[in-house]
Tab-separated table of C-alpha atoms and ligand atoms in Angstrom:
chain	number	residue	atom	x	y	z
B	1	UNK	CA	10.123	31.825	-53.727
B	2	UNK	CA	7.070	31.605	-51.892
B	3	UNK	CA	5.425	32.881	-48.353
B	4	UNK	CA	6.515	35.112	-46.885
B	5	UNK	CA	6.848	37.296	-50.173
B	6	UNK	CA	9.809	40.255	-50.146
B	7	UNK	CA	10.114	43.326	-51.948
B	8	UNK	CA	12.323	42.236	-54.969
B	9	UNK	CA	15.599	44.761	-55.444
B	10	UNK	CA	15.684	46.830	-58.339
B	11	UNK	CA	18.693	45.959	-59.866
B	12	UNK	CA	19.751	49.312	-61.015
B	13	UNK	CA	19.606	53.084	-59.410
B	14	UNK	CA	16.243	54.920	-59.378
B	15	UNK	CA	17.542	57.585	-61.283
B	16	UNK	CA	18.915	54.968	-64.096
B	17	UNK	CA	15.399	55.273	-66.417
B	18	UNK	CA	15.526	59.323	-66.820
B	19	UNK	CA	14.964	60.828	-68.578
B	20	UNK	CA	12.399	58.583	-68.939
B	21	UNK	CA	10.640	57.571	-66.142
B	22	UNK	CA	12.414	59.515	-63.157
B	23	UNK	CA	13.592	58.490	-60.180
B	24	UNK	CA	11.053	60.054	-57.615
B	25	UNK	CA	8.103	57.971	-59.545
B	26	UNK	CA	10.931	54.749	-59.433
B	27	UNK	CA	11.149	55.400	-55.642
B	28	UNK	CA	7.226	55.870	-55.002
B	29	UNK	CA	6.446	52.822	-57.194
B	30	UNK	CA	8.512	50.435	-55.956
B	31	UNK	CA	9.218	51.065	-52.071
B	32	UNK	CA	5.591	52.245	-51.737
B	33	UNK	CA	2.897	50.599	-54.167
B	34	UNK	CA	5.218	47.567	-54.922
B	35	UNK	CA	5.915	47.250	-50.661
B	36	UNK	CA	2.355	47.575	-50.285
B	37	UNK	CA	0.666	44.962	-52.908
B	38	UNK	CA	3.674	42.707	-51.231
B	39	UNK	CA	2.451	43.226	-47.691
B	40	UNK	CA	-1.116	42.817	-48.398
B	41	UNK	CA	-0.179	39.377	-50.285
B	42	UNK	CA	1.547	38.410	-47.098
B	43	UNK	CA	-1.134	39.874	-44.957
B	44	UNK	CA	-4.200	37.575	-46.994
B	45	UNK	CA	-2.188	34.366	-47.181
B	46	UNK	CA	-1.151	34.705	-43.706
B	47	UNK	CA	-3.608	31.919	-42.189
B	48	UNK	CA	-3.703	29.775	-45.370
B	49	UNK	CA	-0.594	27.970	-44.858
B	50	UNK	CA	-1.065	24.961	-47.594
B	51	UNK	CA	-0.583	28.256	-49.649
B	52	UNK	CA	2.750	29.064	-48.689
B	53	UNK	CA	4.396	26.207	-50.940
B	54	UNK	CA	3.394	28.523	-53.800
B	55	UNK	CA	5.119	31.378	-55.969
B	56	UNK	CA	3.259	34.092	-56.752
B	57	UNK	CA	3.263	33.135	-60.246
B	58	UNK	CA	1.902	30.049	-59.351
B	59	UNK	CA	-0.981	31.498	-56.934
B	60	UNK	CA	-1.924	33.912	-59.656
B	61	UNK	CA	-2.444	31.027	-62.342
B	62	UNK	CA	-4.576	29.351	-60.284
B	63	UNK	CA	-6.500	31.737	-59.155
B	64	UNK	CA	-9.438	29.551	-59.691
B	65	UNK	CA	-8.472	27.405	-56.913
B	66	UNK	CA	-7.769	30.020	-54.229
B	67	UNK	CA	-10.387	29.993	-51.449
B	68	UNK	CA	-13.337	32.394	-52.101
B	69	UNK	CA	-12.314	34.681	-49.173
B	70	UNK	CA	-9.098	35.334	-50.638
B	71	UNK	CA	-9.098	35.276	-54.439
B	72	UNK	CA	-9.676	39.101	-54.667
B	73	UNK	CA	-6.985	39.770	-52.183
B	74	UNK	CA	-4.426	37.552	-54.323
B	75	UNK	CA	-5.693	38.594	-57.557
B	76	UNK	CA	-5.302	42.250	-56.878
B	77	UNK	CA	-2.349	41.653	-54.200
B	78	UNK	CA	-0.643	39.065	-56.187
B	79	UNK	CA	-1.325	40.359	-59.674
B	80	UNK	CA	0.462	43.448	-58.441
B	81	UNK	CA	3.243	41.366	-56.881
B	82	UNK	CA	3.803	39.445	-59.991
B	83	UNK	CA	3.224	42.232	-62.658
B	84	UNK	CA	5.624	44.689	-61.206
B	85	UNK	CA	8.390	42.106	-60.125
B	86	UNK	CA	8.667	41.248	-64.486
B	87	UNK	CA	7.960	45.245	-64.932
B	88	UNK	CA	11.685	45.768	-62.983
B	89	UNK	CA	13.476	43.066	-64.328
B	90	UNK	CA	12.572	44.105	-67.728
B	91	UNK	CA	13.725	47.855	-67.651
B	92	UNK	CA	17.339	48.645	-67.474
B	93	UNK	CA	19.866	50.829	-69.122
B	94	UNK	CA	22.355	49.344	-71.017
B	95	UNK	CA	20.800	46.644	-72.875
B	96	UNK	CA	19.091	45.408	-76.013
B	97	UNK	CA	17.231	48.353	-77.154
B	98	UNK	CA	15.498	45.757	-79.916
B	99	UNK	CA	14.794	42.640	-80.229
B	100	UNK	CA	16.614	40.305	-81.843
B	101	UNK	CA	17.116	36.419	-82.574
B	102	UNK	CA	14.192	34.066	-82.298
B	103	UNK	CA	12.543	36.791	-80.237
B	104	UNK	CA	12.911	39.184	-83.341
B	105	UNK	CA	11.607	36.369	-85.553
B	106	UNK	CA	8.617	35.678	-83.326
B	107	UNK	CA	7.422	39.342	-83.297
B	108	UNK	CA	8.135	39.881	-86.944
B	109	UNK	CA	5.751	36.631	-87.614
B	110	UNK	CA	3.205	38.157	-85.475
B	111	UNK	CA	2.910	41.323	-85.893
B	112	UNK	CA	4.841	42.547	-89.173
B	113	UNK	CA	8.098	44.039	-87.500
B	114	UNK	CA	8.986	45.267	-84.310
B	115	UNK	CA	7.332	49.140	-85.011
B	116	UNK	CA	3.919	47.047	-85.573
B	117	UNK	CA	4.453	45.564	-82.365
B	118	UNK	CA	4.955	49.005	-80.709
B	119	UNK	CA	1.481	50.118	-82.420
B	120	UNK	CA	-0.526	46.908	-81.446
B	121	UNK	CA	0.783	47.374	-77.597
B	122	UNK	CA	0.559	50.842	-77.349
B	123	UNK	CA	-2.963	50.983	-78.610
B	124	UNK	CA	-4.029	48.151	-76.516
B	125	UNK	CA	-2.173	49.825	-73.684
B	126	UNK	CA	-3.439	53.044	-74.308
B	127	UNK	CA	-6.969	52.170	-74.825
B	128	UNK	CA	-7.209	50.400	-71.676
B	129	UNK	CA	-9.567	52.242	-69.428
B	130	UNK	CA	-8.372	53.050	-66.008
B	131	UNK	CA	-5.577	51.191	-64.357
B	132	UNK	CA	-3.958	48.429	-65.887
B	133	UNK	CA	-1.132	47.103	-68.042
B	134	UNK	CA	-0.015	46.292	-71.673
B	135	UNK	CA	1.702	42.959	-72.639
B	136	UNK	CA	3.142	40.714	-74.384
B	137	UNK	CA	2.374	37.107	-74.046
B	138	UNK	CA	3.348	33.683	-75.268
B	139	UNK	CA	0.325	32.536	-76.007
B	140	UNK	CA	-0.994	28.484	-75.532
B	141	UNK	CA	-0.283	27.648	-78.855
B	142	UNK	CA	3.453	29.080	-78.870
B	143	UNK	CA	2.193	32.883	-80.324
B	144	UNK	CA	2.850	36.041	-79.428
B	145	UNK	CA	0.335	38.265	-78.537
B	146	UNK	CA	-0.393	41.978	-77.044
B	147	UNK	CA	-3.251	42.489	-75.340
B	148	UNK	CA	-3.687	44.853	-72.082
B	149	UNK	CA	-6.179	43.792	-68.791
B	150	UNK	CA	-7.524	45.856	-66.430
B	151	UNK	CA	-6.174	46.572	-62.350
B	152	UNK	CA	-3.487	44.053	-61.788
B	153	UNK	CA	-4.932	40.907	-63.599
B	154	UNK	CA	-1.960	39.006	-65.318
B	155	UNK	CA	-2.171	37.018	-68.584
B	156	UNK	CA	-1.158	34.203	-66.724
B	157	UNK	CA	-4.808	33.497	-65.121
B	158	UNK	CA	-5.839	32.791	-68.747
B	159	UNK	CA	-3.092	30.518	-69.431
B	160	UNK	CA	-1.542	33.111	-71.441
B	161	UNK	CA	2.711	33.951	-70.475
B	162	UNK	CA	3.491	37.347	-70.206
B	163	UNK	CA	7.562	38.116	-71.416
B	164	UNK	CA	6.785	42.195	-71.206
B	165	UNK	CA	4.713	43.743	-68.959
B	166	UNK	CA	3.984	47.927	-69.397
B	167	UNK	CA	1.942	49.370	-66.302
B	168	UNK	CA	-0.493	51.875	-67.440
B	169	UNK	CA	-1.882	52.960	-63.884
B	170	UNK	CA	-1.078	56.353	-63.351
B	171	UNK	CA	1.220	55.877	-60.522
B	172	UNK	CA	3.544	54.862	-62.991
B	173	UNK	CA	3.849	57.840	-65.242
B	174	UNK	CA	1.378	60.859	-63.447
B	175	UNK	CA	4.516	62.793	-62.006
B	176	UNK	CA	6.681	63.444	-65.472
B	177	UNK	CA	3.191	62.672	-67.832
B	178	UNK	CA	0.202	63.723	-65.944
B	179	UNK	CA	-2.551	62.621	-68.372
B	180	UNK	CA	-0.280	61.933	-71.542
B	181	UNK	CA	-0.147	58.544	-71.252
B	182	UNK	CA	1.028	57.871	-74.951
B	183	UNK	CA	3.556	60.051	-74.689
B	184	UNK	CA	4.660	57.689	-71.550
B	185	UNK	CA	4.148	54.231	-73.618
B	186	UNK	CA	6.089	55.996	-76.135
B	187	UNK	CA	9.010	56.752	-73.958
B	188	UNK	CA	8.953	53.625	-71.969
B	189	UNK	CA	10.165	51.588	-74.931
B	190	UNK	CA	13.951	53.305	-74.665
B	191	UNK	CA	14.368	51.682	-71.179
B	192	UNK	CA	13.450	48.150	-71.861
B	193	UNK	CA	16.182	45.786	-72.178
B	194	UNK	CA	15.073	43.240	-74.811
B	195	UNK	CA	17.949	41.002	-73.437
B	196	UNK	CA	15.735	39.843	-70.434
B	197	UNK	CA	12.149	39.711	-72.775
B	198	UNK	CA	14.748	37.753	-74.930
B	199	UNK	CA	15.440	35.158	-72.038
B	200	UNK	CA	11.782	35.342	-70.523
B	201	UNK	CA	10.638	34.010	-74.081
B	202	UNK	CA	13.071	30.902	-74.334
B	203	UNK	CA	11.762	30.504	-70.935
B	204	UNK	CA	8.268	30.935	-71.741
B	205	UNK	CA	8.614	27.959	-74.590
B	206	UNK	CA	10.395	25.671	-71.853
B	207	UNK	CA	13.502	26.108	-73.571
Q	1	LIG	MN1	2.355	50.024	-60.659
């Protein structure tokens, strides 16, 4: 759970998102960038050891309370730890390809229906300048929202819980999309599996 962090597994082949995303982008992103925002994390919190109680999620709440010398290195090292470890576990053939249940309620409350939702990400995603990632959040009041941030910051530093998680950067889509990255938000919805956003929500609400 906490230090020393490890490279979660993906839990399906690399070549299980094509067409979609395809599988020498799954292979760069998560042995190399994913290995290397995980090594870095270890690397920063080596010498901090009343740190090493924490998870990552935990560390990149309270990001207000890590030592000065530090909080970059876990906000961009532990941001990136967190935000692609919910990025994995989200995608995977086979599953929910909408939501549905109290999930399904939720989003059609927020947003209208689930296309709406797809708009108010993908813009927000898409806008995003640079790097970064799209979600969707519980927010503190129990509401879903979809916002986007920029590098690897995670809702969760603004008390915000993320159930989806869409990475923007182009590492994540520059090999099959180059610079379409709509056309990559719009494809990236046929591999999530809205059984796991489905389970991070009841989670999310403490349920
Ligand atoms: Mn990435």
């Amino acid at each position: 759970m906490g230090y020393p962090f490890e490279l979660p597994a993906l839990g399906y082949d690399q070549n299980a998102l094509e067409p979609h995303i395809d599988a020498r982008t799954m292979e760069i992103h998560h042995g190399k960038h994913h290995q290397g925002y995980t090594n870095n994390l270890n690397a920063a919190l080596e010498d901090y050891s009343d740190l090493h109680e924490f998870s990552a999620e935990q560390l990149v709440t309270r990001l207000a309370d890590i030592p000065e010398a530090i909080r970059g290195a876990v906000r961009n090292n532990g941001g990136g730890y967190v935000n692609h470890s919910l990025f994995w576990a989200i995608m995977a053939p086979g599953g929910s390809s909408s939501p549905s249940g109290e999930l399904g309620s939720a989003i059609d409350a927020a947003f209208g229906s689930f296309d709406d939702l797809k708009t108010a990400l993908g813009s927000a995603a898409g806008k995003q300048f640079g790097s970064g990632w799209g979600w969707l959040s519980v927010g503190p009041s129990g509401i879903l929202h979809a916002s986007a941030t920029a590098n690897q910051d995670n809702p969760l530093t603004d008390g915000f819980k993320p159930i989806l998680g869409v990475d923007v950067w182009e590492h994540a889509y520059y090999l099959n999309y180059q610079n379409r990255r709509p056309d990559y938000i719009s494809a990236w919805w046929n591999v999530v599996n809205w059984d796991v956003v489905a389970e991070n929500y009841s989670e999310a609400r403490g349920e």
